[in-house]
Amino acid sequence: MSGVVPTAPEQPAGEMENQTKPPDPRPDAPPEYNSHFVPGPPGTAVPPPAGYPGGLPMGYYSPQQPSTFPLYQPVGGTHPVQYQPGKYPVPNQPVPITWMPGPTPMANCPPGLEYLVQLDNIHVLQHFEPLEMMTRFETNNRYDIKNNSDQMVYMVTEDTDDFTRNAYRTLRPFVLRVTDCMGREIMTMQRPFRCTCCCFCCPSARQELEVQCPPGITIGFVAEHWNLCRAVYSIQNEKKENVMRVRGPCSTYGCGSDSVFEVKSLDGVSNIGSIIRKWNGLLSAMADADHFDIHFPLDLDVKMKAMIFGACFLIDFMYFERSPPQRSR
């Protein structure tokens, strides 16, 4: 009986029908297979890789923690670079502005001028507007005010409507708003319109700038004086009493050199400070991107510092503001 192969005992037909499963209603359902995998004894625990939540391998992330998605593993590092939602780096992102530390409020000092108390030199940097050269459309001037450490002190923005800017050009009346690091307007400078068609020696034709600090409270004026050879201004207090004089060079359109406006006492003997328009090469000759250096004594009255600061903008508009060229008809 060695050639007989043993077979499994036959089961009753009823038991076979009971074991028959109903057909799967899902189309193309994969057949079920019996797993013959027998788990072995547990091995030693392996610690998860450092820096990955839940021990996830490289290239995997947890849906429950989308903010910890590992982008890549830096060479020689132990933790992957991780980004939070909405904090992904943007190409060509502007560099953050570094502001001068805010000083404490001081007695007898208009709010916002505490910065000037600590300074004896500031830089006025006008923004370059390429659209003015391409479209011949005059835009509002903007300036950055910085100290010697390249820290931002103030921001100055012109507030003039489009019609006034493009109709009157360099002779336009304007309002300049000075803001600090908190966005507060701490100073306002206003230039009224003055007709220049009459004689230059007429007082009604002379340019004037009013400085308010805080806005609405006048602290002084910058008034132009008629002179045949050079630019001359008077710095006045709130009562329009002359306090200092500004004396410019014989030629303010010097090419290749700085233009120096000296701030002197009323008798012209003492030199108090200066407003220097820096020569920036071809950019100074072809575009409105002026750079001014303002010097004054450290112990000068802070209101007079603000007045010298305001005189810089009247000088800029009168001598260095260039209107876009007009098309010839």
mmCIF file of N, CA and C in Angstrom, residues 94-163:
data_model
loop_
_atom_site.group_PDB
_atom_site.id
_atom_site.type_symbol
_atom_site.label_atom_id
_atom_site.label_comp_id
_atom_site.label_asym_id
_atom_site.label_seq_id
_atom_site.Cartn_x
_atom_site.Cartn_y
_atom_site.Cartn_z
ATOM 1 N N PRO A 94 13.048 91.746 1.152
ATOM 2 C CA PRO A 94 13.803 92.934 1.553
ATOM 3 C C PRO A 94 14.440 92.758 2.916
ATOM 4 N N VAL A 95 15.569 93.393 3.074
ATOM 5 C CA VAL A 95 16.295 93.311 4.335
ATOM 6 C C VAL A 95 15.544 94.114 5.396
ATOM 7 N N PRO A 96 15.362 93.576 6.591
ATOM 8 C CA PRO A 96 14.642 94.326 7.626
ATOM 9 C C PRO A 96 15.369 95.610 7.996
ATOM 10 N N ILE A 97 14.583 96.636 8.325
ATOM 11 C CA ILE A 97 15.134 97.946 8.654
ATOM 12 C C ILE A 97 15.603 97.947 10.102
ATOM 13 N N THR A 98 16.798 98.455 10.321
ATOM 14 C CA THR A 98 17.350 98.589 11.666
ATOM 15 C C THR A 98 17.112 100.015 12.151
ATOM 16 N N TRP A 99 16.315 100.152 13.192
ATOM 17 C CA TRP A 99 15.974 101.465 13.722
ATOM 18 C C TRP A 99 16.875 101.816 14.894
ATOM 19 N N MET A 100 17.052 103.092 15.051
ATOM 20 C CA MET A 100 17.792 103.592 16.204
ATOM 21 C C MET A 100 16.983 103.333 17.475
ATOM 22 N N PRO A 101 17.620 102.856 18.554
ATOM 23 C CA PRO A 101 16.866 102.595 19.792
ATOM 24 C C PRO A 101 16.133 103.835 20.268
ATOM 25 N N GLY A 102 14.891 103.639 20.650
ATOM 26 C CA GLY A 102 14.066 104.759 21.080
ATOM 27 C C GLY A 102 14.514 105.335 22.415
ATOM 28 N N PRO A 103 14.741 106.640 22.492
ATOM 29 C CA PRO A 103 15.145 107.257 23.766
ATOM 30 C C PRO A 103 13.952 107.459 24.684
ATOM 31 N N THR A 104 14.240 107.755 25.921
ATOM 32 C CA THR A 104 13.187 108.031 26.897
ATOM 33 C C THR A 104 12.683 109.463 26.721
ATOM 34 N N PRO A 105 11.427 109.728 27.032
ATOM 35 C CA PRO A 105 10.908 111.106 26.939
ATOM 36 C C PRO A 105 11.711 112.059 27.819
ATOM 37 N N MET A 106 11.859 113.287 27.320
ATOM 38 C CA MET A 106 12.649 114.291 28.022
ATOM 39 C C MET A 106 11.799 115.528 28.260
ATOM 40 N N ALA A 107 12.124 116.229 29.330
ATOM 41 C CA ALA A 107 11.416 117.460 29.642
ATOM 42 C C ALA A 107 11.832 118.565 28.681
ATOM 43 N N ASN A 108 10.880 119.442 28.364
ATOM 44 C CA ASN A 108 11.104 120.582 27.476
ATOM 45 C C ASN A 108 11.580 120.145 26.084
ATOM 46 N N CYS A 109 11.173 118.963 25.673
ATOM 47 C CA CYS A 109 11.532 118.460 24.345
ATOM 48 C C CYS A 109 10.260 117.993 23.658
ATOM 49 N N PRO A 110 9.935 118.519 22.480
ATOM 50 C CA PRO A 110 8.747 118.037 21.776
ATOM 51 C C PRO A 110 8.815 116.532 21.559
ATOM 52 N N PRO A 111 7.703 115.843 21.710
ATOM 53 C CA PRO A 111 7.726 114.380 21.551
ATOM 54 C C PRO A 111 8.185 113.980 20.150
ATOM 55 N N GLY A 112 9.120 113.066 20.099
ATOM 56 C CA GLY A 112 9.669 112.603 18.834
ATOM 57 C C GLY A 112 11.021 113.182 18.509
ATOM 58 N N LEU A 113 11.373 114.309 19.130
ATOM 59 C CA LEU A 113 12.670 114.934 18.874
ATOM 60 C C LEU A 113 13.760 114.446 19.826
ATOM 61 N N GLU A 114 13.432 113.478 20.673
ATOM 62 C CA GLU A 114 14.450 112.959 21.593
ATOM 63 C C GLU A 114 15.616 112.320 20.835
ATOM 64 N N TYR A 115 15.331 111.813 19.616
ATOM 65 C CA TYR A 115 16.412 111.233 18.813
ATOM 66 C C TYR A 115 17.478 112.280 18.494
ATOM 67 N N LEU A 116 17.030 113.496 18.122
ATOM 68 C CA LEU A 116 17.972 114.532 17.726
ATOM 69 C C LEU A 116 18.823 115.013 18.892
ATOM 70 N N VAL A 117 18.330 114.854 20.112
ATOM 71 C CA VAL A 117 19.119 115.283 21.271
ATOM 72 C C VAL A 117 20.431 114.509 21.343
ATOM 73 N N GLN A 118 20.425 113.250 20.914
ATOM 74 C CA GLN A 118 21.604 112.398 21.021
ATOM 75 C C GLN A 118 22.517 112.470 19.804
ATOM 76 N N LEU A 119 22.143 113.237 18.775
ATOM 77 C CA LEU A 119 22.878 113.219 17.518
ATOM 78 C C LEU A 119 23.484 114.584 17.220
ATOM 79 N N ASP A 120 24.624 114.548 16.532
ATOM 80 C CA ASP A 120 25.227 115.766 15.992
ATOM 81 C C ASP A 120 25.424 115.674 14.485
ATOM 82 N N ASN A 121 24.909 114.591 13.886
ATOM 83 C CA ASN A 121 25.054 114.409 12.444
ATOM 84 C C ASN A 121 23.984 113.432 11.980
ATOM 85 N N ILE A 122 23.257 113.781 10.935
ATOM 86 C CA ILE A 122 22.250 112.895 10.350
ATOM 87 C C ILE A 122 22.402 112.916 8.834
ATOM 88 N N HIS A 123 21.942 111.845 8.209
ATOM 89 C CA HIS A 123 22.011 111.696 6.759
ATOM 90 C C HIS A 123 20.595 111.659 6.198
ATOM 91 N N VAL A 124 20.367 112.425 5.152
ATOM 92 C CA VAL A 124 19.082 112.471 4.462
ATOM 93 C C VAL A 124 19.272 111.811 3.107
ATOM 94 N N LEU A 125 18.609 110.673 2.900
ATOM 95 C CA LEU A 125 18.762 109.885 1.680
ATOM 96 C C LEU A 125 17.430 109.838 0.949
ATOM 97 N N GLN A 126 17.399 110.425 -0.238
ATOM 98 C CA GLN A 126 16.178 110.419 -1.033
ATOM 99 C C GLN A 126 16.059 109.121 -1.816
ATOM 100 N N HIS A 127 14.829 108.594 -1.887
ATOM 101 C CA HIS A 127 14.580 107.380 -2.651
ATOM 102 C C HIS A 127 14.668 107.665 -4.148
ATOM 103 N N PHE A 128 15.279 106.748 -4.858
ATOM 104 C CA PHE A 128 15.364 106.852 -6.310
ATOM 105 C C PHE A 128 14.088 106.287 -6.918
ATOM 106 N N GLU A 129 13.434 107.071 -7.779
ATOM 107 C CA GLU A 129 12.187 106.673 -8.415
ATOM 108 C C GLU A 129 12.415 106.502 -9.912
ATOM 109 N N PRO A 130 12.683 105.275 -10.395
ATOM 110 C CA PRO A 130 12.932 105.092 -11.832
ATOM 111 C C PRO A 130 11.706 105.355 -12.689
ATOM 112 N N LEU A 131 10.494 105.218 -12.121
ATOM 113 C CA LEU A 131 9.296 105.466 -12.923
ATOM 114 C C LEU A 131 9.199 106.920 -13.358
ATOM 115 N N GLU A 132 9.772 107.836 -12.579
ATOM 116 C CA GLU A 132 9.741 109.237 -12.990
ATOM 117 C C GLU A 132 10.510 109.449 -14.287
ATOM 118 N N MET A 133 11.621 108.757 -14.445
ATOM 119 C CA MET A 133 12.419 108.916 -15.646
ATOM 120 C C MET A 133 11.759 108.239 -16.845
ATOM 121 N N MET A 134 11.058 107.130 -16.611
ATOM 122 C CA MET A 134 10.456 106.390 -17.720
ATOM 123 C C MET A 134 9.099 106.956 -18.132
ATOM 124 N N THR A 135 8.289 107.377 -17.161
ATOM 125 C CA THR A 135 6.932 107.832 -17.473
ATOM 126 C C THR A 135 6.789 109.346 -17.472
ATOM 127 N N ARG A 136 7.824 110.081 -16.989
ATOM 128 C CA ARG A 136 7.768 111.547 -16.880
ATOM 129 C C ARG A 136 6.621 112.007 -15.973
ATOM 130 N N PHE A 137 6.290 111.164 -15.010
ATOM 131 C CA PHE A 137 5.227 111.480 -14.060
ATOM 132 C C PHE A 137 5.861 111.720 -12.702
ATOM 133 N N GLU A 138 5.654 112.928 -12.179
ATOM 134 C CA GLU A 138 6.233 113.304 -10.891
ATOM 135 C C GLU A 138 5.514 112.574 -9.765
ATOM 136 N N THR A 139 6.279 111.914 -8.901
ATOM 137 C CA THR A 139 5.715 111.185 -7.765
ATOM 138 C C THR A 139 6.121 111.860 -6.461
ATOM 139 N N ASN A 140 5.478 111.449 -5.388
ATOM 140 C CA ASN A 140 5.800 112.005 -4.074
ATOM 141 C C ASN A 140 7.214 111.597 -3.661
ATOM 142 N N ASN A 141 7.961 112.566 -3.160
ATOM 143 C CA ASN A 141 9.318 112.288 -2.690
ATOM 144 C C ASN A 141 9.278 111.522 -1.372
ATOM 145 N N ARG A 142 10.277 110.659 -1.204
ATOM 146 C CA ARG A 142 10.438 109.903 0.037
ATOM 147 C C ARG A 142 11.898 109.949 0.457
ATOM 148 N N TYR A 143 12.110 110.033 1.755
ATOM 149 C CA TYR A 143 13.466 110.162 2.290
ATOM 150 C C TYR A 143 13.630 109.233 3.490
ATOM 151 N N ASP A 144 14.848 108.712 3.633
ATOM 152 C CA ASP A 144 15.251 107.973 4.829
ATOM 153 C C ASP A 144 16.229 108.830 5.621
ATOM 154 N N ILE A 145 16.010 108.944 6.919
ATOM 155 C CA ILE A 145 16.887 109.723 7.790
ATOM 156 C C ILE A 145 17.645 108.727 8.664
ATOM 157 N N LYS A 146 18.979 108.734 8.569
ATOM 158 C CA LYS A 146 19.796 107.756 9.274
ATOM 159 C C LYS A 146 20.891 108.457 10.063
ATOM 160 N N ASN A 147 21.419 107.734 11.050
ATOM 161 C CA ASN A 147 22.547 108.234 11.818
ATOM 162 C C ASN A 147 23.847 107.663 11.257
ATOM 163 N N ASN A 148 24.950 107.921 11.923
ATOM 164 C CA ASN A 148 26.250 107.449 11.436
ATOM 165 C C ASN A 148 26.396 105.938 11.501
ATOM 166 N N SER A 149 25.573 105.270 12.310
ATOM 167 C CA SER A 149 25.607 103.809 12.406
ATOM 168 C C SER A 149 24.695 103.134 11.402
ATOM 169 N N ASP A 150 24.180 103.900 10.443
ATOM 170 C CA ASP A 150 23.274 103.395 9.405
ATOM 171 C C ASP A 150 21.963 102.886 10.001
ATOM 172 N N GLN A 151 21.580 103.433 11.142
ATOM 173 C CA GLN A 151 20.298 103.106 11.751
ATOM 174 C C GLN A 151 19.263 104.140 11.351
ATOM 175 N N MET A 152 18.066 103.674 11.077
ATOM 176 C CA MET A 152 16.995 104.574 10.671
ATOM 177 C C MET A 152 16.531 105.399 11.868
ATOM 178 N N VAL A 153 16.417 106.708 11.637
ATOM 179 C CA VAL A 153 15.945 107.621 12.681
ATOM 180 C C VAL A 153 14.517 108.063 12.377
ATOM 181 N N TYR A 154 14.276 108.545 11.167
ATOM 182 C CA TYR A 154 12.954 108.967 10.731
ATOM 183 C C TYR A 154 12.726 108.521 9.293
ATOM 184 N N MET A 155 11.467 108.622 8.885
ATOM 185 C CA MET A 155 11.083 108.485 7.486
ATOM 186 C C MET A 155 10.258 109.710 7.111
ATOM 187 N N VAL A 156 10.576 110.312 5.973
ATOM 188 C CA VAL A 156 9.905 111.518 5.520
ATOM 189 C C VAL A 156 9.185 111.205 4.219
ATOM 190 N N THR A 157 7.912 111.545 4.148
ATOM 191 C CA THR A 157 7.089 111.264 2.972
ATOM 192 C C THR A 157 6.360 112.532 2.559
ATOM 193 N N GLU A 158 6.405 112.830 1.277
ATOM 194 C CA GLU A 158 5.670 113.977 0.746
ATOM 195 C C GLU A 158 4.200 113.610 0.583
ATOM 196 N N ASP A 159 3.325 114.554 0.916
ATOM 197 C CA ASP A 159 1.879 114.357 0.798
ATOM 198 C C ASP A 159 1.306 115.472 -0.083
ATOM 199 N N THR A 160 1.365 115.265 -1.389
ATOM 200 C CA THR A 160 0.882 116.245 -2.360
ATOM 201 C C THR A 160 0.079 115.518 -3.432
ATOM 202 N N ASP A 161 -1.010 116.121 -3.891
ATOM 203 C CA ASP A 161 -1.846 115.453 -4.879
ATOM 204 C C ASP A 161 -1.154 115.442 -6.245
ATOM 205 N N ASP A 162 -1.606 114.561 -7.122
ATOM 206 C CA ASP A 162 -0.973 114.356 -8.423
ATOM 207 C C ASP A 162 -1.017 115.609 -9.292
ATOM 208 N N PHE A 163 -2.148 116.316 -9.272
ATOM 209 C CA PHE A 163 -2.263 117.499 -10.128
ATOM 210 C C PHE A 163 -1.264 118.574 -9.706
#
